[in-house]
Short mmCIF file of C-alpha atoms and ligand atoms in Angstrom, two decimals:
data_model
loop_
_atom_site.label_atom_id
_atom_site.label_comp_id
_atom_site.label_asym_id
_atom_site.label_seq_id
_atom_site.Cartn_x
_atom_site.Cartn_y
_atom_site.Cartn_z
CA MET A 5 119.03 83.32 100.71
CA GLY A 6 115.98 81.12 99.95
CA ASN A 7 113.83 81.40 96.82
CA ALA A 8 111.41 84.25 96.43
CA VAL A 9 108.43 82.48 98.06
CA GLU A 10 110.44 81.64 101.09
CA GLN A 11 111.78 85.15 101.28
CA LEU A 12 108.32 86.52 100.94
CA ALA A 13 107.17 84.59 103.98
CA LEU A 14 110.18 85.79 105.92
CA VAL A 15 109.56 89.46 105.03
CA LYS A 16 105.90 89.11 105.92
CA ALA A 17 106.83 87.68 109.39
CA LYS A 18 109.25 90.46 109.93
CA ILE A 19 106.58 93.04 108.99
CA ALA A 20 104.15 91.44 111.47
CA ASP A 21 106.92 91.51 114.18
CA ALA A 22 107.64 95.23 113.45
CA GLU A 23 103.88 96.07 113.65
CA ARG A 24 103.65 94.24 117.02
CA GLN A 25 106.71 96.02 118.42
CA ALA A 26 105.29 99.40 117.35
CA ASP A 27 101.96 98.60 118.94
CA ARG A 28 100.34 98.75 115.58
CA THR A 29 97.35 96.90 114.19
CA ALA A 30 98.32 93.64 112.48
CA GLY A 31 98.20 94.22 108.67
CA SER A 32 98.41 98.07 108.95
CA ALA A 33 101.59 98.03 106.91
CA THR A 34 101.17 96.83 103.38
CA LEU A 35 103.94 95.04 101.54
CA VAL A 36 104.60 96.31 98.10
CA ALA A 37 106.74 93.63 96.44
CA VAL A 38 109.17 95.41 94.08
CA SER A 39 109.64 93.18 91.13
CA LYS A 40 111.62 95.50 88.79
CA THR A 41 114.17 93.69 86.61
CA PHE A 42 112.57 90.32 87.37
CA ASP A 43 110.56 88.49 84.71
CA ALA A 44 107.00 87.16 84.82
CA GLU A 45 108.28 83.54 85.48
CA THR A 46 110.00 84.72 88.70
CA ILE A 47 107.00 86.89 89.79
CA ARG A 48 104.30 84.29 89.18
CA PRO A 49 105.12 82.00 92.09
CA VAL A 50 105.05 84.97 94.37
CA ILE A 51 101.57 85.86 93.27
CA GLU A 52 100.59 82.26 93.60
CA ALA A 53 101.81 82.45 97.23
CA GLY A 54 99.23 85.20 97.80
CA GLN A 55 101.01 88.41 97.23
CA ARG A 56 98.89 90.94 95.32
CA VAL A 57 100.65 94.27 95.66
CA PHE A 58 103.67 94.94 93.42
CA GLY A 59 105.88 97.88 92.55
CA GLU A 60 107.64 98.61 89.27
CA ASN A 61 109.87 101.62 88.50
CA ARG A 62 109.60 101.80 84.77
CA VAL A 63 106.38 102.07 82.68
CA GLN A 64 107.81 100.34 79.65
CA GLU A 65 109.28 97.38 81.54
CA ALA A 66 105.95 96.94 83.39
CA GLN A 67 104.00 96.92 80.14
CA GLY A 68 106.09 93.93 79.08
CA LYS A 69 104.98 91.67 81.94
CA TRP A 70 102.00 92.99 83.90
CA PRO A 71 99.06 93.03 81.39
CA ALA A 72 99.28 89.23 81.11
CA LEU A 73 99.85 88.73 84.89
CA LYS A 74 96.94 90.96 85.67
CA GLY A 75 94.78 89.05 83.20
CA ASN A 76 95.68 85.78 84.97
CA PHE A 77 95.42 86.83 88.56
CA PRO A 78 92.58 88.97 89.81
CA GLY A 79 93.14 91.60 92.47
CA ILE A 80 96.64 92.66 91.54
CA GLU A 81 97.46 96.20 92.64
CA LEU A 82 100.39 97.62 90.69
CA HIS A 83 102.31 100.59 91.98
CA LEU A 84 104.56 102.89 89.88
CA ILE A 85 107.47 103.76 92.11
CA GLY A 86 109.87 105.31 89.58
CA PRO A 87 109.87 108.73 87.95
CA LEU A 88 107.01 109.34 85.45
CA GLN A 89 107.65 111.37 82.30
CA SER A 90 104.53 113.27 81.15
CA ASN A 91 104.64 111.57 77.64
CA LYS A 92 104.15 108.21 79.52
CA ALA A 93 101.17 109.31 81.54
CA LYS A 94 98.63 107.73 79.27
CA GLU A 95 100.32 104.30 79.44
CA ALA A 96 100.84 104.67 83.18
CA VAL A 97 97.18 105.47 83.91
CA ALA A 98 96.12 102.50 81.69
CA LEU A 99 98.31 99.94 83.52
CA PHE A 100 98.99 101.10 87.05
CA ASP A 101 96.60 101.30 90.05
CA VAL A 102 98.73 103.51 92.22
CA ILE A 103 101.33 106.14 91.21
CA GLU A 104 103.65 107.01 94.01
CA THR A 105 105.87 109.52 92.27
CA VAL A 106 103.74 112.66 91.50
CA ASP A 107 106.30 115.42 92.02
CA ARG A 108 105.54 118.34 89.76
CA GLU A 109 102.67 120.40 88.39
CA LYS A 110 102.96 119.04 84.80
CA ILE A 111 102.66 115.44 85.91
CA ALA A 112 99.69 116.32 88.10
CA ALA A 113 97.92 117.95 85.18
CA GLU A 114 98.65 115.14 82.77
CA LEU A 115 97.42 112.53 85.25
CA ALA A 116 94.20 114.48 85.84
CA LYS A 117 93.65 114.64 82.10
CA GLU A 118 94.35 110.95 81.40
CA MET A 119 92.32 109.71 84.41
CA ALA A 120 89.33 111.65 83.16
CA ARG A 121 89.89 110.55 79.52
CA GLN A 122 90.27 106.83 80.49
CA SER A 123 87.60 107.02 83.28
CA ARG A 124 90.08 105.49 85.64
CA THR A 125 90.79 106.58 89.22
CA LEU A 126 94.20 105.84 90.46
CA LYS A 127 95.53 106.34 93.99
CA LEU A 128 98.22 108.97 93.98
CA TYR A 129 101.13 109.69 96.26
CA VAL A 130 103.38 112.73 96.15
CA GLN A 131 107.09 111.88 96.23
CA VAL A 132 109.19 114.00 98.58
CA ASN A 133 112.89 114.49 98.20
CA THR A 134 113.47 114.44 101.93
CA GLY A 135 117.32 114.67 101.57
CA SER A 136 117.12 117.52 98.96
CA GLU A 137 119.42 115.47 96.74
CA PRO A 138 119.98 117.17 93.39
CA GLN A 139 120.00 113.95 91.40
CA LYS A 140 116.79 112.60 93.04
CA ALA A 141 113.23 112.99 91.98
CA GLY A 142 110.61 114.34 94.39
CA ILE A 143 109.35 117.72 95.52
CA GLU A 144 111.40 119.68 98.12
CA PRO A 145 110.17 119.18 101.66
CA THR A 146 109.42 122.89 102.07
CA GLU A 147 107.15 122.83 99.01
CA ALA A 148 105.42 119.49 99.65
CA VAL A 149 102.33 120.68 101.64
CA GLY A 150 101.63 123.54 99.12
CA PHE A 151 102.03 121.12 96.21
CA VAL A 152 99.56 118.63 97.70
CA GLN A 153 97.09 121.46 98.21
CA ARG A 154 97.53 122.54 94.48
CA CYS A 155 97.05 118.94 93.34
CA ARG A 156 93.70 118.99 95.13
CA ASP A 157 92.57 122.48 94.29
CA THR A 158 93.94 123.14 90.88
CA HIS A 159 93.87 119.62 89.42
CA GLY A 160 91.13 117.91 91.48
CA LEU A 161 93.39 115.08 92.53
CA ALA A 162 92.83 113.20 95.69
CA ILE A 163 96.35 112.67 97.07
CA GLU A 164 96.39 109.67 99.36
CA GLY A 165 99.90 109.77 100.71
CA LEU A 166 103.55 110.78 100.55
CA MET A 167 106.49 108.66 99.51
CA CYS A 168 110.24 109.07 100.05
CA ILE A 169 113.62 107.41 99.23
CA PRO A 170 116.11 108.58 101.90
CA PRO A 171 119.71 109.21 100.85
CA ALA A 172 121.51 105.91 100.60
CA ASP A 173 124.26 106.91 103.01
CA GLU A 174 122.27 108.39 105.87
CA ASN A 175 120.32 107.08 108.79
CA PRO A 176 116.85 106.91 107.26
CA GLY A 177 115.08 107.53 110.63
CA PRO A 178 114.95 111.39 110.36
CA HIS A 179 113.75 111.17 106.78
CA PHE A 180 110.91 108.91 107.83
CA ALA A 181 110.04 111.26 110.67
CA LEU A 182 110.08 114.23 108.27
CA LEU A 183 107.74 112.44 105.83
CA GLU A 184 105.34 111.62 108.65
CA LYS A 185 105.28 115.23 109.80
CA LEU A 186 104.67 116.52 106.25
CA ALA A 187 101.84 114.06 105.80
CA ARG A 188 100.16 115.31 108.94
CA GLU A 189 100.56 118.94 107.80
CA ALA A 190 99.26 118.09 104.30
CA ASP A 191 96.44 115.98 105.80
CA VAL A 192 97.21 112.75 103.95
CA GLY A 193 96.89 109.39 105.51
CA LYS A 194 99.39 107.13 103.77
CA LEU A 195 103.16 106.87 104.04
CA SER A 196 105.20 104.86 101.61
CA MET A 197 108.59 104.51 103.06
CA GLY A 198 111.12 101.76 103.83
CA MET A 199 112.92 99.31 101.55
CA SER A 200 114.73 96.04 101.98
CA GLY A 201 117.41 97.54 104.38
CA ASP A 202 115.13 99.55 106.57
CA TYR A 203 111.45 98.51 106.30
CA GLU A 204 111.14 97.47 109.94
CA LEU A 205 112.43 100.92 111.06
CA ALA A 206 109.96 102.61 108.64
CA ILE A 207 107.11 100.69 110.23
CA ALA A 208 108.16 101.98 113.61
CA PHE A 209 108.02 105.51 112.14
CA GLY A 210 104.46 104.89 110.81
CA ALA A 211 104.90 103.51 107.28
CA THR A 212 101.57 102.30 105.86
CA SER A 213 103.35 100.63 103.04
CA VAL A 214 106.87 99.39 102.59
CA ARG A 215 108.58 98.79 99.21
CA VAL A 216 110.65 95.64 99.36
CA GLY A 217 112.58 94.27 96.39
CA SER A 218 115.89 92.53 96.90
CA ALA A 219 114.96 90.96 100.29
CA ILE A 220 112.34 88.99 98.32
CA PHE A 221 113.60 88.57 94.81
CA GLY A 222 117.36 88.64 95.47
CA SER A 223 119.95 91.05 94.23
CA ARG A 224 119.46 92.77 90.90
C1 LIG B 311 113.99 99.45 93.72
C2 LIG B 311 113.22 100.22 94.63
C3 LIG B 311 112.76 99.68 95.87
C4 LIG B 311 113.21 98.43 96.42
O1 LIG B 311 114.55 98.41 96.81
P1 LIG B 311 115.17 97.15 97.56
O2 LIG B 311 116.30 97.75 98.33
O3 LIG B 311 115.57 96.20 96.58
O4 LIG B 311 114.17 96.64 98.58
C5 LIG B 311 111.98 100.60 96.65
N1 LIG B 311 111.61 101.76 96.26
C6 LIG B 311 111.99 102.25 95.04
C7 LIG B 311 111.47 103.67 94.67
C8 LIG B 311 112.81 101.56 94.24
O5 LIG B 311 113.13 102.06 93.04
#
């Protein structure tokens, strides 16, 4: 495997191919480069190569590297892709631009409160546990549409999209199809699905963003 900048170019080329093969508009699938566990020195060349959208799964880890990187490079869009505890909502709202893991009422309420308090509007996604795995975060598929509606009606949150992490040992296709169907039912436009092993397939199923870590930065 090449260095992160070479791998970034390769992943972007594969995304462009997958868009073409699915008859999709070029650039309609956004690459979220997942930089968790990698330090600022490793991330910086990837930013210098033009990448601006990044994903982290822990608030505390992101706080250690992203305030300085965001200060140095304008236009960074940082996505929280890991579970959010309500006692971290304040820090998360201050640092992140997109939170992809809204999955319960308490988090929705905390985020609404913190965004108002900080006068910051983040883009929000609801995480759906498409495989109904007990150990995994996310709302149950049967509750997803109702939850999106409650986020809107009760908490005044504009939910932009849905996100899922299919079970590791299953064909992800049916999970991507389920997420796409739920997004239509809930009337949300964005679909965050697909990781290093399956992002091309996710694009065929309509992903508007793919979260790719190890295929860019190497194994963790
Ligand atoms: C780590 C992580 C990714 C990236 O996984 P890779 O297989 O390294 O591409 C994507 N999504 C989430 C939620 C993650 O935690």
